[in-house]
Amino acid sequence: QGTGGRGGGGRAGQDLETEVQLSLREVLTGVVKRVNLREPQTCSTCQGHGTVRGRPCGACQGTGRTTDHKTIEVRIPAGVQDGTRVRVAGKGQLGSDGGKRGDLYLQVSIPADPIFRRQGSDLHVTLPIYPWEAILGADVTAPTLTEPVKVKIPAGSKSDSKLRLKGKGLPTSSGQHGDLFLKLKIVMPQHLSEEERALYEQLQRFHHTDPRADVLAAARRNST
């Protein structure tokens, strides 16, 4: 929106606003973005009058204004939040009668990431593991916003339990980093060999506590 004078005798130029999209990796490190701007200018042919020798100016179609296209580079700091407005001083429209330029405001948009879910400066990832990795424990590779890292799955891990990787999240306002949380999800292999199926059948013959016992008991209590 437009602004009033900012000192001096002239009128300050209007502020400009545009949207810039960032990935989470760009939020992690900060980034220089190229921003394309369309800036109204006084028509140089008719000097803003809209007419030349009594006829409508062909350069500006009689409006007295033309549009100048330009590209500028803007540094977006690390750790910026979705919806933040970043002010770039003096990159708005030209002022009149010697007034200062307006400012440019960048509306930061951070689309949802298919792997990492952001919660403040923390990140959350669902990490699939096989049943035997959950039972016996395992060393597996997990994603981060930079390089994959090796993590240890504790023996006896349950589905939906979480592992915390300290400092692997996004920058905070204090200059620290949030954490990365790995939510374990036990999955079955898509294809089983005959040997693997035989091992599961062998496991089935052992006596185990009914995993549905608590659910059945709660359902009975609620029905009485």
Backbone as CSV, one residue per row, in Angstrom:
resi,resn,N_x,N_y,N_z,CA_x,CA_y,CA_z,C_x,C_y,C_z
1,GLN,0.835,-1.188,0.000,0.000,0.000,0.000,0.870,1.238,0.000
2,GLY,0.317,2.405,-0.327,1.075,3.641,-0.409,1.436,4.163,0.962
3,THR,2.439,5.027,0.987,2.860,5.641,2.242,2.941,7.135,2.042
4,GLY,2.963,7.883,3.112,3.093,9.332,3.042,4.543,9.740,2.931
5,GLY,4.804,11.025,3.110,6.162,11.525,3.031,7.019,10.974,4.146
6,ARG,8.308,10.810,3.866,9.241,10.305,4.874,10.406,11.277,5.002
7,GLY,10.101,12.452,5.312,11.144,13.454,5.428,11.323,14.175,4.106
8,GLY,11.873,15.396,4.115,12.036,16.156,2.884,10.700,16.721,2.441
9,GLY,10.707,17.424,1.332,9.490,18.071,0.882,8.675,17.246,-0.075
10,GLY,9.227,16.104,-0.557,8.512,15.308,-1.555,7.601,14.279,-0.926
11,ARG,6.976,13.536,-1.823,6.071,12.473,-1.392,6.747,11.124,-1.629
12,ALA,6.762,10.293,-0.594,7.418,8.987,-0.702,6.687,8.096,-1.693
13,GLY,7.442,7.220,-2.327,6.858,6.267,-3.254,6.071,5.191,-2.532
14,GLN,5.210,4.523,-3.280,4.397,3.459,-2.697,5.250,2.234,-2.381
15,ASP,4.846,1.498,-1.356,5.473,0.224,-1.049,4.983,-0.830,-2.042
16,LEU,5.827,-1.800,-2.314,5.468,-2.929,-3.162,5.476,-4.200,-2.329
17,GLU,4.641,-5.159,-2.723,4.589,-6.431,-1.997,4.469,-7.567,-2.995
18,THR,5.234,-8.634,-2.754,5.176,-9.816,-3.603,5.437,-11.050,-2.757
19,GLU,5.093,-12.211,-3.282,5.272,-13.468,-2.544,6.536,-14.166,-3.013
20,VAL,7.223,-14.802,-2.078,8.396,-15.607,-2.413,8.257,-16.950,-1.706
21,GLN,8.452,-18.039,-2.451,8.325,-19.383,-1.900,9.701,-19.935,-1.537
22,LEU,9.771,-20.582,-0.352,11.020,-21.176,0.117,10.804,-22.656,0.423
23,SER,11.811,-23.452,0.154,11.805,-24.841,0.611,12.376,-24.892,2.029
24,LEU,12.168,-26.001,2.722,12.713,-26.130,4.077,14.242,-26.106,4.064
25,ARG,14.844,-26.609,3.020,16.308,-26.560,2.923,16.790,-25.117,2.809
26,GLU,16.019,-24.270,2.118,16.370,-22.847,2.030,16.147,-22.149,3.367
27,VAL,15.133,-22.593,4.119,14.908,-22.048,5.465,16.067,-22.416,6.376
28,LEU,16.630,-23.612,6.185,17.743,-24.077,7.018,18.977,-23.199,6.854
29,THR,19.307,-22.834,5.639,20.568,-22.148,5.369,20.420,-20.659,5.108
30,GLY,19.185,-20.207,4.807,19.024,-18.873,4.262,19.313,-18.925,2.769
31,VAL,18.832,-17.952,2.027,18.961,-18.038,0.575,18.874,-16.647,-0.045
32,VAL,19.533,-16.475,-1.177,19.386,-15.267,-1.979,18.386,-15.569,-3.091
33,LYS,17.298,-14.827,-3.123,16.241,-15.037,-4.106,16.241,-13.896,-5.125
34,ARG,16.022,-14.271,-6.378,15.832,-13.282,-7.435,14.344,-12.964,-7.522
35,VAL,14.010,-11.703,-7.385,12.618,-11.267,-7.356,12.347,-10.383,-8.570
36,ASN,11.322,-10.753,-9.328,10.926,-9.966,-10.497,9.880,-8.937,-10.094
37,LEU,10.113,-7.683,-10.432,9.218,-6.597,-10.046,8.698,-5.866,-11.283
38,ARG,7.481,-5.389,-11.173,6.887,-4.520,-12.194,6.635,-3.170,-11.541
39,GLU,7.367,-2.184,-11.997,7.309,-0.867,-11.364,6.740,0.175,-12.325
40,PRO,5.634,0.839,-11.958,5.101,1.919,-12.807,6.093,3.075,-12.908
41,GLN,6.223,3.618,-14.106,7.130,4.734,-14.345,6.393,5.830,-15.119
42,THR,6.856,7.057,-14.942,6.340,8.145,-15.770,6.788,7.921,-17.215
43,CYS,5.855,8.016,-18.122,6.160,7.789,-19.540,7.199,8.807,-20.009
44,SER,8.287,8.266,-20.549,9.357,9.165,-21.005,9.021,9.860,-22.325
45,THR,8.033,9.329,-23.041,7.669,9.926,-24.333,6.827,11.184,-24.147
46,CYS,5.827,11.082,-23.274,4.930,12.231,-23.078,5.158,12.940,-21.759
47,GLN,6.190,12.457,-20.993,6.515,13.066,-19.703,5.338,13.017,-18.729
48,GLY,4.503,12.006,-18.888,3.399,11.819,-17.952,2.130,12.554,-18.312
49,HIS,2.126,13.299,-19.402,0.936,14.066,-19.776,-0.112,13.211,-20.470
50,GLY,0.279,12.101,-21.074,-0.680,11.242,-21.762,-0.933,11.634,-23.197
51,THR,-0.418,12.778,-23.604,-0.632,13.245,-24.983,0.681,13.750,-25.555
52,VAL,0.784,13.648,-26.878,1.912,14.193,-27.628,1.349,14.978,-28.801
53,ARG,1.610,16.274,-28.814,1.109,17.153,-29.881,-0.407,17.035,-30.045
54,GLY,-1.083,16.978,-28.894,-2.541,16.974,-28.897,-3.175,15.617,-29.146
55,ARG,-2.365,14.587,-29.308,-2.924,13.253,-29.543,-2.499,12.310,-28.414
56,PRO,-3.319,11.250,-28.160,-2.945,10.287,-27.122,-1.568,9.676,-27.393
57,CYS,-0.786,9.591,-26.356,0.571,9.037,-26.479,0.501,7.553,-26.806
58,GLY,1.197,7.140,-27.858,1.181,5.731,-28.243,2.012,4.849,-27.331
59,ALA,3.003,5.428,-26.675,3.886,4.624,-25.813,3.178,4.154,-24.548
60,CYS,2.302,4.991,-24.007,1.609,4.646,-22.749,0.109,4.536,-22.925
61,GLN,-0.352,4.567,-24.182,-1.786,4.504,-24.481,-2.571,5.607,-23.787
62,GLY,-1.929,6.749,-23.632,-2.615,7.904,-23.071,-2.712,7.927,-21.560
63,THR,-2.074,6.958,-20.883,-2.175,6.902,-19.414,-1.135,7.762,-18.712
64,GLY,-0.068,8.074,-19.418,1.004,8.837,-18.797,1.967,7.978,-18.003
65,ARG,1.703,6.643,-17.955,2.541,5.739,-17.159,2.926,4.524,-18.000
66,THR,4.129,4.029,-17.812,4.571,2.773,-18.398,5.041,1.853,-17.280
67,THR,5.307,0.601,-17.604,5.740,-0.376,-16.608,7.167,-0.813,-16.887
68,ASP,7.987,-0.690,-15.877,9.389,-1.102,-15.988,9.556,-2.454,-15.297
69,HIS,10.153,-3.428,-15.996,10.400,-4.745,-15.417,11.853,-4.823,-14.956
70,LYS,12.042,-5.245,-13.725,13.410,-5.383,-13.226,13.500,-6.564,-12.265
71,THR,14.722,-7.068,-12.100,14.993,-8.190,-11.212,16.009,-7.758,-10.168
72,ILE,15.699,-8.036,-8.902,16.634,-7.724,-7.825,16.920,-8.991,-7.030
73,GLU,18.043,-9.000,-6.333,18.405,-10.125,-5.473,18.191,-9.722,-4.016
74,VAL,17.505,-10.603,-3.284,17.168,-10.322,-1.884,17.633,-11.483,-1.020
75,ARG,18.299,-11.177,0.067,18.765,-12.190,1.009,17.668,-12.488,2.023
76,ILE,17.226,-13.761,2.073,16.232,-14.199,3.054,16.983,-14.900,4.182
77,PRO,16.837,-14.473,5.427,17.620,-15.073,6.516,17.166,-16.498,6.836
78,ALA,18.069,-17.273,7.408,17.752,-18.634,7.830,16.728,-18.609,8.966
79,GLY,15.892,-19.659,9.034,14.944,-19.801,10.134,13.669,-19.008,9.985
80,VAL,13.432,-18.395,8.826,12.241,-17.572,8.642,10.988,-18.443,8.725
81,GLN,9.907,-17.886,9.243,8.652,-18.619,9.423,7.718,-18.391,8.237
82,ASP,6.840,-19.350,8.012,5.818,-19.208,6.979,4.922,-18.007,7.317
83,GLY,4.648,-17.177,6.331,3.809,-16.003,6.548,4.559,-14.752,6.976
84,THR,5.873,-14.860,7.172,6.672,-13.699,7.564,6.730,-12.677,6.433
85,ARG,6.706,-11.394,6.776,6.909,-10.317,5.800,8.325,-9.777,5.989
86,VAL,9.130,-9.938,4.957,10.511,-9.458,4.994,10.567,-8.100,4.310
87,ARG,11.059,-7.094,5.020,11.122,-5.717,4.479,12.471,-5.485,3.815
88,VAL,12.425,-4.995,2.594,13.632,-4.592,1.869,13.526,-3.086,1.642
89,ALA,14.266,-2.320,2.408,14.130,-0.863,2.390,14.565,-0.276,1.049
90,GLY,13.791,0.699,0.572,14.181,1.456,-0.607,14.050,0.736,-1.929
91,LYS,13.300,-0.357,-1.973,13.120,-1.102,-3.221,11.677,-1.027,-3.726
92,GLY,10.920,-0.056,-3.197,9.565,0.157,-3.678,9.551,1.141,-4.830
93,GLN,8.402,1.777,-5.015,8.267,2.704,-6.132,9.007,4.020,-5.862
94,LEU,9.340,4.702,-6.946,9.992,5.999,-6.837,9.062,7.017,-6.189
95,GLY,9.643,7.924,-5.415,8.860,9.011,-4.850,8.716,10.150,-5.858
96,SER,7.915,11.121,-5.502,7.713,12.292,-6.368,8.271,13.538,-5.681
97,ASP,8.693,14.475,-6.494,9.233,15.748,-5.988,10.370,15.531,-4.999
98,GLY,11.215,14.544,-5.283,12.368,14.304,-4.421,12.087,13.427,-3.216
99,GLY,10.877,12.876,-3.119,10.563,12.004,-1.990,11.289,10.667,-2.077
100,LYS,11.407,9.999,-0.942,12.130,8.738,-0.878,11.362,7.626,-1.598
101,ARG,12.112,6.609,-2.007,11.488,5.417,-2.552,10.690,4.705,-1.456
102,GLY,9.662,3.987,-1.881,8.960,3.122,-0.949,9.787,1.884,-0.644
103,ASP,9.217,0.961,0.121,9.892,-0.275,0.486,9.266,-1.458,-0.246
104,LEU,10.008,-2.555,-0.292,9.509,-3.815,-0.847,9.276,-4.788,0.299
105,TYR,8.099,-5.407,0.324,7.796,-6.411,1.339,7.621,-7.774,0.661
106,LEU,8.359,-8.753,1.155,8.267,-10.110,0.633,7.438,-10.964,1.585
107,GLN,6.342,-11.488,1.085,5.490,-12.382,1.876,6.028,-13.800,1.697
108,VAL,6.598,-14.362,2.761,7.254,-15.668,2.675,6.212,-16.789,2.753
109,SER,6.271,-17.680,1.776,5.393,-18.850,1.744,6.261,-20.102,1.728
110,ILE,5.980,-21.043,2.635,6.755,-22.282,2.724,5.800,-23.455,2.511
111,PRO,5.716,-23.979,1.287,4.802,-25.096,1.023,5.146,-26.315,1.869
112,ALA,4.146,-27.162,2.117,4.357,-28.386,2.895,5.378,-29.284,2.191
113,ASP,6.287,-29.849,2.959,7.309,-30.748,2.418,6.775,-32.181,2.454
114,PRO,7.041,-32.993,1.421,6.514,-34.365,1.411,7.147,-35.287,2.444
115,ILE,8.301,-34.926,2.982,9.003,-35.789,3.944,9.036,-35.182,5.339
116,PHE,9.379,-33.913,5.424,9.590,-33.263,6.718,8.394,-32.400,7.093
117,ARG,7.883,-32.605,8.314,6.785,-31.778,8.824,7.369,-30.819,9.865
118,ARG,7.128,-29.527,9.656,7.696,-28.518,10.539,6.769,-28.215,11.706
119,GLN,7.372,-28.068,12.880,6.646,-27.630,14.075,7.558,-26.657,14.813
120,GLY,7.384,-25.369,14.513,8.310,-24.378,15.051,9.672,-24.572,14.412
121,SER,10.691,-24.773,15.234,12.031,-25.052,14.711,12.336,-26.545,14.668
122,ASP,11.397,-27.377,15.118,11.580,-28.830,15.094,11.032,-29.421,13.798
123,LEU,11.595,-30.536,13.404,11.139,-31.272,12.237,10.718,-32.676,12.642
124,HIS,9.715,-33.225,11.944,9.215,-34.566,12.229,9.203,-35.375,10.938
125,VAL,9.695,-36.612,11.030,9.769,-37.507,9.884,9.244,-38.875,10.301
126,THR,8.452,-39.502,9.436,8.036,-40.881,9.653,9.094,-41.806,9.059
127,LEU,9.640,-42.699,9.885,10.719,-43.589,9.456,10.237,-45.041,9.452
128,PRO,10.070,-45.644,8.273,9.619,-47.039,8.211,10.724,-47.999,8.664
129,ILE,10.346,-49.002,9.445,11.275,-50.057,9.846,10.556,-51.405,9.744
130,TYR,11.328,-52.470,9.543,10.767,-53.808,9.461,10.555,-54.388,10.861
131,PRO,9.667,-55.382,10.987,9.388,-55.971,12.311,10.640,-56.474,13.011
132,TRP,11.535,-57.136,12.287,12.736,-57.678,12.934,13.687,-56.576,13.371
133,GLU,13.658,-55.422,12.672,14.470,-54.294,13.123,13.917,-53.730,14.423
134,ALA,12.592,-53.719,14.551,11.972,-53.245,15.794,12.239,-54.206,16.938
135,ILE,12.200,-55.498,16.684,12.366,-56.501,17.738,13.819,-56.626,18.165
136,LEU,14.708,-56.725,17.190,16.115,-57.008,17.488,16.965,-55.751,17.621
137,GLY,16.459,-54.628,17.119,17.273,-53.426,17.041,18.085,-53.439,15.751
138,ALA,18.468,-52.271,15.275,19.205,-52.194,14.013,19.828,-50.818,13.852
139,ASP,20.858,-50.759,13.021,21.428,-49.483,12.589,20.871,-49.189,11.202
140,VAL,20.138,-48.071,11.069,19.496,-47.728,9.797,19.891,-46.309,9.393
141,THR,19.601,-45.972,8.156,19.878,-44.631,7.638,18.595,-43.813,7.645
142,ALA,18.683,-42.596,8.183,17.515,-41.711,8.268,17.800,-40.404,7.535
143,PRO,16.766,-39.779,6.942,16.977,-38.523,6.216,17.063,-37.323,7.154
144,THR,17.851,-36.338,6.749,17.837,-35.013,7.370,17.773,-33.993,6.232
145,LEU,17.705,-32.704,6.567,17.675,-31.681,5.533,19.014,-31.526,4.828
146,THR,20.073,-32.115,5.394,21.382,-32.068,4.738,21.734,-33.474,4.237
147,GLU,22.585,-34.167,4.947,22.982,-35.517,4.542,22.269,-36.562,5.400
148,PRO,21.987,-37.760,4.827,21.423,-38.843,5.650,22.385,-39.209,6.774
149,VAL,21.824,-39.674,7.883,22.641,-40.046,9.044,22.277,-41.449,9.499
150,LYS,23.222,-42.107,10.168,22.983,-43.420,10.738,22.353,-43.252,12.129
151,VAL,21.290,-43.992,12.400,20.653,-43.970,13.714,20.475,-45.401,14.202
152,LYS,20.463,-45.553,15.503,20.310,-46.876,16.112,18.870,-47.066,16.560
153,ILE,18.228,-48.090,16.026,16.880,-48.446,16.467,17.018,-49.350,17.682
154,PRO,16.523,-48.940,18.851,16.659,-49.786,20.045,15.856,-51.077,19.902
155,ALA,16.391,-52.155,20.435,15.667,-53.422,20.433,14.357,-53.269,21.209
156,GLY,13.287,-53.867,20.675,11.989,-53.779,21.327,11.245,-52.493,21.041
157,SER,11.635,-51.757,20.001,10.944,-50.506,19.654,9.512,-50.782,19.207
158,LYS,8.630,-49.887,19.539,7.224,-50.009,19.160,6.889,-49.014,18.054
159,SER,5.861,-49.340,17.290,5.397,-48.421,16.257,4.900,-47.140,16.908
160,ASP,5.146,-46.004,16.293,4.780,-44.658,16.747,5.697,-44.124,17.846
161,SER,6.691,-44.915,18.290,7.662,-44.350,19.227,8.585,-43.402,18.468
162,LYS,9.257,-42.502,19.189,10.038,-41.453,18.536,11.499,-41.488,18.979
163,LEU,12.369,-41.188,18.024,13.780,-40.982,18.298,14.095,-39.513,18.039
164,ARG,14.934,-38.935,18.877,15.259,-37.508,18.763,16.694,-37.329,18.284
165,LEU,16.879,-36.559,17.222,18.202,-36.184,16.744,18.412,-34.709,17.088
166,LYS,19.184,-34.468,18.119,19.355,-33.119,18.651,20.091,-32.232,17.646
167,GLY,19.548,-31.016,17.448,20.203,-30.024,16.617,20.064,-30.242,15.124
168,LYS,19.234,-31.197,14.709,19.051,-31.475,13.285,17.806,-30.790,12.717
169,GLY,17.230,-29.859,13.495,16.065,-29.128,13.015,16.462,-27.818,12.360
170,LEU,15.574,-26.841,12.432,15.782,-25.540,11.782,16.342,-24.517,12.771
171,PRO,16.946,-23.443,12.276,17.487,-22.412,13.168,16.384,-21.754,13.995
172,THR,16.738,-21.378,15.217,15.819,-20.658,16.088,16.218,-19.180,16.118
173,SER,15.379,-18.366,16.726,15.665,-16.926,16.811,16.900,-16.632,17.665
174,SER,17.274,-17.579,18.539,18.445,-17.380,19.403,19.735,-17.863,18.757
175,GLY,19.639,-18.368,17.520,20.835,-18.840,16.842,21.119,-20.315,17.039
176,GLN,20.306,-20.988,17.843,20.451,-22.434,18.031,19.694,-23.171,16.924
177,HIS,19.582,-24.484,17.060,18.819,-25.280,16.113,17.818,-26.156,16.862
178,GLY,16.657,-26.353,16.230,15.688,-27.284,16.777,16.136,-28.719,16.557
179,ASP,15.258,-29.647,16.856,15.576,-31.066,16.778,14.797,-31.734,15.651
180,LEU,15.265,-32.910,15.260,14.578,-33.747,14.282,14.056,-34.977,15.005
181,PHE,12.752,-35.224,14.905,12.133,-36.368,15.554,11.755,-37.402,14.498
182,LEU,12.198,-38.642,14.729,11.884,-39.755,13.839,10.773,-40.586,14.459
183,LYS,9.622,-40.612,13.812,8.499,-41.416,14.284,8.560,-42.778,13.606
184,LEU,8.735,-43.835,14.391,8.911,-45.172,13.844,7.581,-45.754,13.369
185,LYS,7.604,-46.346,12.200,6.427,-46.995,11.636,6.825,-48.393,11.166
186,ILE,6.281,-49.406,11.826,6.613,-50.783,11.470,5.839,-51.173,10.219
187,VAL,6.564,-51.604,9.200,5.950,-51.972,7.922,6.337,-53.407,7.573
188,MET,5.524,-54.033,6.740,5.799,-55.387,6.270,6.488,-55.333,4.917
189,PRO,7.383,-56.278,4.644,7.982,-56.335,3.304,6.903,-56.602,2.259
190,GLN,7.071,-56.037,1.094,6.058,-56.189,0.045,5.981,-57.615,-0.487
191,HIS,7.099,-58.303,-0.511,7.126,-59.661,-1.041,7.918,-60.552,-0.088
192,LEU,7.388,-61.734,0.192,8.050,-62.707,1.056,8.472,-63.916,0.234
193,SER,9.694,-64.381,0.476,10.126,-65.625,-0.141,9.487,-66.791,0.620
194,GLU,9.573,-67.974,0.057,9.024,-69.150,0.743,9.732,-69.370,2.070
195,GLU,11.020,-69.136,2.093,11.788,-69.320,3.330,11.341,-68.325,4.396
196,GLU,11.131,-67.074,3.983,10.673,-66.058,4.942,9.276,-66.393,5.452
197,ARG,8.396,-66.834,4.564,7.052,-67.218,4.985,7.101,-68.380,5.985
198,ALA,7.991,-69.321,5.753,8.128,-70.460,6.671,8.569,-69.993,8.049
199,LEU,9.443,-69.003,8.099,9.885,-68.475,9.392,8.731,-67.807,10.141
200,TYR,7.868,-67.073,9.421,6.705,-66.466,10.059,5.731,-67.538,10.552
201,GLU,5.575,-68.594,9.771,4.684,-69.690,10.200,5.241,-70.378,11.442
202,GLN,6.559,-70.485,11.504,7.186,-71.051,12.693,6.958,-70.141,13.898
203,LEU,7.074,-68.846,13.711,6.839,-67.887,14.791,5.392,-67.935,15.263
204,GLN,4.491,-68.200,14.343,3.061,-68.238,14.673,2.730,-69.358,15.651
205,ARG,3.541,-70.413,15.653,3.258,-71.559,16.518,3.609,-71.302,17.975
206,PHE,4.354,-70.269,18.236,4.674,-69.932,19.622,3.480,-69.232,20.264
207,HIS,3.378,-69.381,21.584,2.279,-68.730,22.308,2.639,-67.272,22.576
208,HIS,1.724,-66.371,22.220,1.897,-64.944,22.487,0.626,-64.394,23.116
209,THR,0.785,-63.361,23.931,-0.375,-62.666,24.482,-1.182,-62.050,23.347
210,ASP,-2.506,-62.134,23.452,-3.377,-61.579,22.420,-3.163,-60.065,22.338
211,PRO,-2.690,-59.527,21.210,-2.438,-58.079,21.119,-3.715,-57.256,21.127
212,ARG,-4.863,-57.920,20.973,-6.150,-57.213,20.941,-6.883,-57.271,22.277
213,ALA,-6.247,-57.852,23.281,-6.908,-58.070,24.570,-7.380,-56.756,25.197
214,ASP,-6.522,-55.737,25.205,-6.891,-54.457,25.831,-8.038,-53.788,25.088
215,VAL,-8.026,-53.855,23.758,-9.095,-53.250,22.967,-10.420,-53.950,23.221
216,LEU,-10.409,-55.285,23.279,-11.631,-56.053,23.520,-12.186,-55.777,24.916
217,ALA,-11.275,-55.678,25.906,-11.712,-55.415,27.275,-12.341,-54.031,27.375
218,ALA,-11.738,-53.041,26.734,-12.283,-51.681,26.770,-13.635,-51.621,26.078
219,ALA,-13.787,-52.362,24.978,-15.066,-52.379,24.265,-16.162,-53.002,25.133
220,ARG,-15.810,-54.049,25.864,-16.808,-54.683,26.750,-17.231,-53.741,27.859
221,ARG,-16.253,-52.999,28.414,-16.589,-52.070,29.502,-17.503,-50.964,28.999
222,ASN,-17.270,-50.491,27.803,-18.062,-49.393,27.259,-19.469,-49.818,26.859
223,SER,-19.646,-51.126,26.648,-20.970,-51.609,26.212,-21.877,-51.958,27.392
224,THR,-21.321,-51.906,28.606,-22.145,-52.249,29.777,-22.574,-50.975,30.499
